Short mmCIF file of C-alpha atoms and ligand atoms in Angstrom, two decimals:
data_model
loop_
_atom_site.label_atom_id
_atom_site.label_comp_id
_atom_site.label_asym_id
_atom_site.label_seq_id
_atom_site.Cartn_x
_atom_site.Cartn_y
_atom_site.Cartn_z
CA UNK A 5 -48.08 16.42 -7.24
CA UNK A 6 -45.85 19.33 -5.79
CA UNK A 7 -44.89 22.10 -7.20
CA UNK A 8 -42.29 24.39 -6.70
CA UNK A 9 -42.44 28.31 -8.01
CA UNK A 10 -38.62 29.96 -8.57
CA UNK A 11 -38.96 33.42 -7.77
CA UNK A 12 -37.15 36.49 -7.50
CA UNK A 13 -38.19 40.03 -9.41
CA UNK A 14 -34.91 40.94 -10.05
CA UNK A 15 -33.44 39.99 -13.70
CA UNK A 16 -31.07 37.72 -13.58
CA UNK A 17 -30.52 36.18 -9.92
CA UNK A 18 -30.65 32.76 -11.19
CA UNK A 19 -34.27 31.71 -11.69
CA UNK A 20 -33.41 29.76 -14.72
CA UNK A 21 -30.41 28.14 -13.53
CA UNK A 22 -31.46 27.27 -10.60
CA UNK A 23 -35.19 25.98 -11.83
CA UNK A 24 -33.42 23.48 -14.99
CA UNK A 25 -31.12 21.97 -11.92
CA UNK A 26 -33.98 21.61 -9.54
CA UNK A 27 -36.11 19.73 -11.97
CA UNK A 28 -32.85 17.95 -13.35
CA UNK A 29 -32.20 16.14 -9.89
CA UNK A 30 -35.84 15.60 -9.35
CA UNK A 31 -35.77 13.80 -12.66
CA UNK A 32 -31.84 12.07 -11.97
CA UNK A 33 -33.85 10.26 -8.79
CA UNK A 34 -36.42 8.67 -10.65
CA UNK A 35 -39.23 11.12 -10.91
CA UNK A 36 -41.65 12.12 -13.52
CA UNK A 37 -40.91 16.16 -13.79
CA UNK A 38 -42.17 19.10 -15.52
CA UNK A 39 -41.78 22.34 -15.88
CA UNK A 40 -43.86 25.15 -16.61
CA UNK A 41 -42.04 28.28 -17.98
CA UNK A 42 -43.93 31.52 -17.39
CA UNK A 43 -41.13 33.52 -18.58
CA UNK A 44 -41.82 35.27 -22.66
CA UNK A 45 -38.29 34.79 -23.07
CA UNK A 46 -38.35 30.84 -22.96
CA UNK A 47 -35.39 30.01 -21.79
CA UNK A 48 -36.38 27.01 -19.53
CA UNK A 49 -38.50 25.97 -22.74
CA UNK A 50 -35.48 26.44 -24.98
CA UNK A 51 -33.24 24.68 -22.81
CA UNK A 52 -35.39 21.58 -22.71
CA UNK A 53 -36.03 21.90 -26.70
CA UNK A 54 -32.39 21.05 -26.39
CA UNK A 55 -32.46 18.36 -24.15
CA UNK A 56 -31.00 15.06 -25.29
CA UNK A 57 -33.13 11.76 -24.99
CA UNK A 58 -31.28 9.86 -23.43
CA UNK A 59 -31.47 11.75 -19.95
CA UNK A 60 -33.97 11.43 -17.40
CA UNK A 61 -37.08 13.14 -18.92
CA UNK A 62 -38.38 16.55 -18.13
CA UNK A 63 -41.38 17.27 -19.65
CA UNK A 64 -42.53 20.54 -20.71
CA UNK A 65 -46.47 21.95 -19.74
CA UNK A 66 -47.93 25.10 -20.98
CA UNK A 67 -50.99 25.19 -18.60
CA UNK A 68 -50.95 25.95 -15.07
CA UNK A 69 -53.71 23.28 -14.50
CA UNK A 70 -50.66 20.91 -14.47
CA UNK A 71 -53.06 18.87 -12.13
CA UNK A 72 -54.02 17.09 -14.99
CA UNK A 73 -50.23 15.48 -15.88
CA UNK A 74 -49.25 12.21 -14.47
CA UNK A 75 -46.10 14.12 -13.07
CA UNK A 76 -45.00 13.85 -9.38
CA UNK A 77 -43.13 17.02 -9.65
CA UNK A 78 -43.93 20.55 -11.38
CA UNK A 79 -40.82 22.85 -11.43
CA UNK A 80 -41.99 27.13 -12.31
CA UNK A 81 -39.52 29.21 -13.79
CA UNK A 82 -40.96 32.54 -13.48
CA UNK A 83 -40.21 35.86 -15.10
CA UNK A 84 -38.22 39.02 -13.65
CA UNK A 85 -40.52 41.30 -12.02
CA UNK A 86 -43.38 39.02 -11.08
CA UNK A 87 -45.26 40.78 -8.59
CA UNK A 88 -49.10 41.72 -7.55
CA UNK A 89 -51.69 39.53 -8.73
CA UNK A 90 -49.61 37.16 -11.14
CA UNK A 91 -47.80 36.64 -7.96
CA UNK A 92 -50.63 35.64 -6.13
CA UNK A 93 -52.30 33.82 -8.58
CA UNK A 94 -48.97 31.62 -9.19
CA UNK A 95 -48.85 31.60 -5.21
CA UNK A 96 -52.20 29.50 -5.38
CA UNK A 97 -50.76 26.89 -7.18
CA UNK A 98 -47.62 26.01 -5.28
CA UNK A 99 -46.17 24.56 -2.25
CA UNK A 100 -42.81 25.61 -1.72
CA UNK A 101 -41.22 28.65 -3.19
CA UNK A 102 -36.91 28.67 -3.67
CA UNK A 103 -36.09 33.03 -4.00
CA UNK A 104 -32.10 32.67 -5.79
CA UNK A 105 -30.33 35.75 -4.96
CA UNK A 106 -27.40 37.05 -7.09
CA UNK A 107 -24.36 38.70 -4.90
CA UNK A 108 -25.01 42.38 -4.75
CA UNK A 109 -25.97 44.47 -2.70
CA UNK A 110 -29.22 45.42 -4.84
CA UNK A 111 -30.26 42.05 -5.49
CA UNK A 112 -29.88 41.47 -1.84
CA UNK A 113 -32.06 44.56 -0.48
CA UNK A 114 -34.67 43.95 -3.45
CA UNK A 115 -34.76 40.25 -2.46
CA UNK A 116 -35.11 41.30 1.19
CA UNK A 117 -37.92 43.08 -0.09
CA UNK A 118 -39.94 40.34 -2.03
CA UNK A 119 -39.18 38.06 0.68
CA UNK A 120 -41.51 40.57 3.13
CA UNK A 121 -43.88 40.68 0.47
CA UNK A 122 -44.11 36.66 -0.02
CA UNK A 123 -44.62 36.87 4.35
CA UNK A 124 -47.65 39.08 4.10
CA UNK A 125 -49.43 36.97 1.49
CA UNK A 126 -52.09 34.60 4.03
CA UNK A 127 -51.18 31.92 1.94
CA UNK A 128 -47.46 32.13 3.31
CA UNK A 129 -48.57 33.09 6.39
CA UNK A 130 -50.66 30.18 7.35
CA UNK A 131 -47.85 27.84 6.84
CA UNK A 132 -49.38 26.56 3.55
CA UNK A 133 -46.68 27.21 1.63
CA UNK A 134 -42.03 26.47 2.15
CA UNK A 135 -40.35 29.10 1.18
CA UNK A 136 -36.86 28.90 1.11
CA UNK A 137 -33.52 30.85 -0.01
CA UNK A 138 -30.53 29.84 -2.38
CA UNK A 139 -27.22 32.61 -2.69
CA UNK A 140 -26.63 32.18 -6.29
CA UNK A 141 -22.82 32.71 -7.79
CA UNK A 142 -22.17 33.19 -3.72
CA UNK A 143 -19.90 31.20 -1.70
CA UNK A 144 -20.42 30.99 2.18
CA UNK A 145 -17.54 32.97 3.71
CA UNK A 146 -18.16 35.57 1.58
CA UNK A 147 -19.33 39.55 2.40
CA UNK A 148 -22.20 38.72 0.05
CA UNK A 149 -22.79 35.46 2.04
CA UNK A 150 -22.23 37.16 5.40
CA UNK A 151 -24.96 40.35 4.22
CA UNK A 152 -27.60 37.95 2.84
CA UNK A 153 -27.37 36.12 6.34
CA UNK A 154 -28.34 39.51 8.29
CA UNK A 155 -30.81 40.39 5.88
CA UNK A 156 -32.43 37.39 6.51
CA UNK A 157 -32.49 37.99 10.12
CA UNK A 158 -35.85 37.60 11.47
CA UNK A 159 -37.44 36.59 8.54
CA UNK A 160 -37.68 32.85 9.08
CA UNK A 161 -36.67 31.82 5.89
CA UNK A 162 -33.97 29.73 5.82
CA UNK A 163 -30.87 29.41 3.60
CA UNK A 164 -31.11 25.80 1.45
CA UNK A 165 -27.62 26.35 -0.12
CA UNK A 166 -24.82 28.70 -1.28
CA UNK A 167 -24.33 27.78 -5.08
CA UNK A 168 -20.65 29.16 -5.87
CA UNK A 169 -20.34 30.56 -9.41
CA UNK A 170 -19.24 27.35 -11.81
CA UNK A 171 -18.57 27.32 -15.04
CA UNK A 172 -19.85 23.54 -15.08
CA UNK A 173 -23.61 25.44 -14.94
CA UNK A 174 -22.68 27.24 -17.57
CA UNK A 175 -21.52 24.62 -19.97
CA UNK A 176 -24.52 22.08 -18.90
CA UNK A 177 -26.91 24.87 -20.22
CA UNK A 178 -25.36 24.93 -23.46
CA UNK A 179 -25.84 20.98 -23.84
CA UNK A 180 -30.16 20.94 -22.33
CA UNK A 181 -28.17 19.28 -19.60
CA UNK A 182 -28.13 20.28 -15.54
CA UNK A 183 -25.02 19.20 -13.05
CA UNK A 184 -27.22 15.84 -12.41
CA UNK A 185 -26.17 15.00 -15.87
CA UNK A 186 -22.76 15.41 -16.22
CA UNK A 187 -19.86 12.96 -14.67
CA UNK A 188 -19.28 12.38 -11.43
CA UNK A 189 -15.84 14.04 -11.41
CA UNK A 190 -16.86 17.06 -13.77
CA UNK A 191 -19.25 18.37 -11.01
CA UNK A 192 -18.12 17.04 -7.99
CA UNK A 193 -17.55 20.38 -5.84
CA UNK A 194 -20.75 21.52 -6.93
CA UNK A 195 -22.84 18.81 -6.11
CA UNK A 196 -21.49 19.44 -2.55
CA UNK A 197 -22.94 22.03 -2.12
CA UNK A 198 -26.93 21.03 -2.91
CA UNK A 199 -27.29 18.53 0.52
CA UNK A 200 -29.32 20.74 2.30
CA UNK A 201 -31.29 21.79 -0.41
CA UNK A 202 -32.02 18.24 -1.99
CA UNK A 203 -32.94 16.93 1.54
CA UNK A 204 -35.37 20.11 2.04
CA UNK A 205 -37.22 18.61 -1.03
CA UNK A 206 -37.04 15.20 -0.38
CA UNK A 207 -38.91 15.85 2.91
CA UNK A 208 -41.49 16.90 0.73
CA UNK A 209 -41.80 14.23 -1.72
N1 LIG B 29 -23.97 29.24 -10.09
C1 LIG B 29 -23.72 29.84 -11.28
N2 LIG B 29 -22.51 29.73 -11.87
C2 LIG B 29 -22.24 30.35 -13.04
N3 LIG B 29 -23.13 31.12 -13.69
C3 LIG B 29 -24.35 31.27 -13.16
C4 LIG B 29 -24.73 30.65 -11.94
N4 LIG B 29 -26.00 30.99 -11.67
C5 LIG B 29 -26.40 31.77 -12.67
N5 LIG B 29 -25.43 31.95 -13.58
C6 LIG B 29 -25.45 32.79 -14.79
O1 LIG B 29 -26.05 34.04 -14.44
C7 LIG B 29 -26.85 34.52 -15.50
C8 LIG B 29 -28.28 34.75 -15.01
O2 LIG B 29 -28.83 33.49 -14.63
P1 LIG B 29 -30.31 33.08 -15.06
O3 LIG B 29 -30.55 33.29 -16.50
O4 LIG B 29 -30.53 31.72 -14.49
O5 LIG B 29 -31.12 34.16 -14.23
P2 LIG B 29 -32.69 34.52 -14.33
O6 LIG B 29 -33.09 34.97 -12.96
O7 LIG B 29 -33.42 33.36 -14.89
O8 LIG B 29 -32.70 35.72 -15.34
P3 LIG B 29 -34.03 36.42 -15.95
O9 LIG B 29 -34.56 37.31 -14.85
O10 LIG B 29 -33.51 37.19 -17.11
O11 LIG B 29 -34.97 35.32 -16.30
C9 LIG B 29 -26.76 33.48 -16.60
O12 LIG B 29 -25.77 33.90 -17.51
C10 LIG B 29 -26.33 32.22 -15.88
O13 LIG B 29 -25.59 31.35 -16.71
MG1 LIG B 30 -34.81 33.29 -16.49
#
């Protein structure tokens, strides 16, 4: 099983967005998925409550000893400010962490600044774990694009996609559905723009 921790202190950069779409391609190519939602506001839980059957099945675990599930995939949404030893403890059961970052300036310093935390943890540091970055609501060609880019500079952590701010996100939420699950033509420029990012995780599967 892998399984991948979405991460980012700051409220609101995308965690939840981004975590339901992760796990709702893994499950659109065939895999068994779940999710784990850490968060006390349940969103990722109450999303899935709403889930219709008939689409590729996510299931929904409330331990972290996931080992136990016949799932090749575990997806973590995680809660705003996760830090100190929840964060290392989640660290311990992962192997690839995706940081979403909102367009601001804040959210880009603060994101800068859990990304140095993440590189001092010796579980990061040995190479055990991916960690990865996705611009959230950002589209390349942006200033927000162009200042998450120097931030990033000489960090190592590499950008796995721009995500541009869509309303088709939006509107998937509302049905316990994620881009993968809509038509073709109702998410096509989207869909575009997760390439790198679903090859990054295929390498791993
Ligand atoms: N690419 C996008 N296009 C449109 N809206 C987006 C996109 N990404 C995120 N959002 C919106 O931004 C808001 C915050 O996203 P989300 O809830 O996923 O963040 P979060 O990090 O999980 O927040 P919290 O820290 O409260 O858990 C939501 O209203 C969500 O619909
Ligand atoms: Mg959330």
């Amino acid at each position: 099983m892998k399984t991948i921790l979405i991460a980012n202190p700051k409220g609101g950069s995308g965690k939840t967005t981004l975590s339901t779409n992760v796990a709702g391609y893994l499950a659109s190519r065939g895999h068994r998925v779940a999710m784990l939602d850490l968060d006390r506001q349940q969103s990722a839980t109450q999303w899935l409550a709403g889930r219709p059957r008939h689409l590729p099945r996510i299931e929904l675990t409330q331990s972290e000893e996931a080992k136990d599930l016949s799932v090749e995939w575990l997806v973590i949404d995680s809660p705003a400010g996760l830090h100190g030893k929840n964060l290392e403890h989640d660290l311990k059961l992962v192997h690839m962490v995706i940081v979403p970052i909102a367009p601001s300036a804040f959210d880009i310093q603060a994101s800068r600044d859990f990304l140095e935390v993440l590189h001092q943890e010796k579980i990061v540091r040995k190479g055990k774990i991916f960690v990865g970055v996705v611009g959230m609501r950002m589209d390349p060609r942006t200033r927000a694009a162009l200042t998450l880019e120097q931030f990033l500079q000489g960090l190592d952590v590499p950008i796995l996609a721009y995500l541009r701010e869509a309303q088709a996100y939006v509107n998937a939420a509302f049905e316990g559905k994620t881009l993968f699950d809509l038509p073709h033509s109702a998410a096509e420029r989207e869909l575009e723009q997760w390439t790198y990012l679903q090859n990054w995780l295929e390498q791993a599967e």
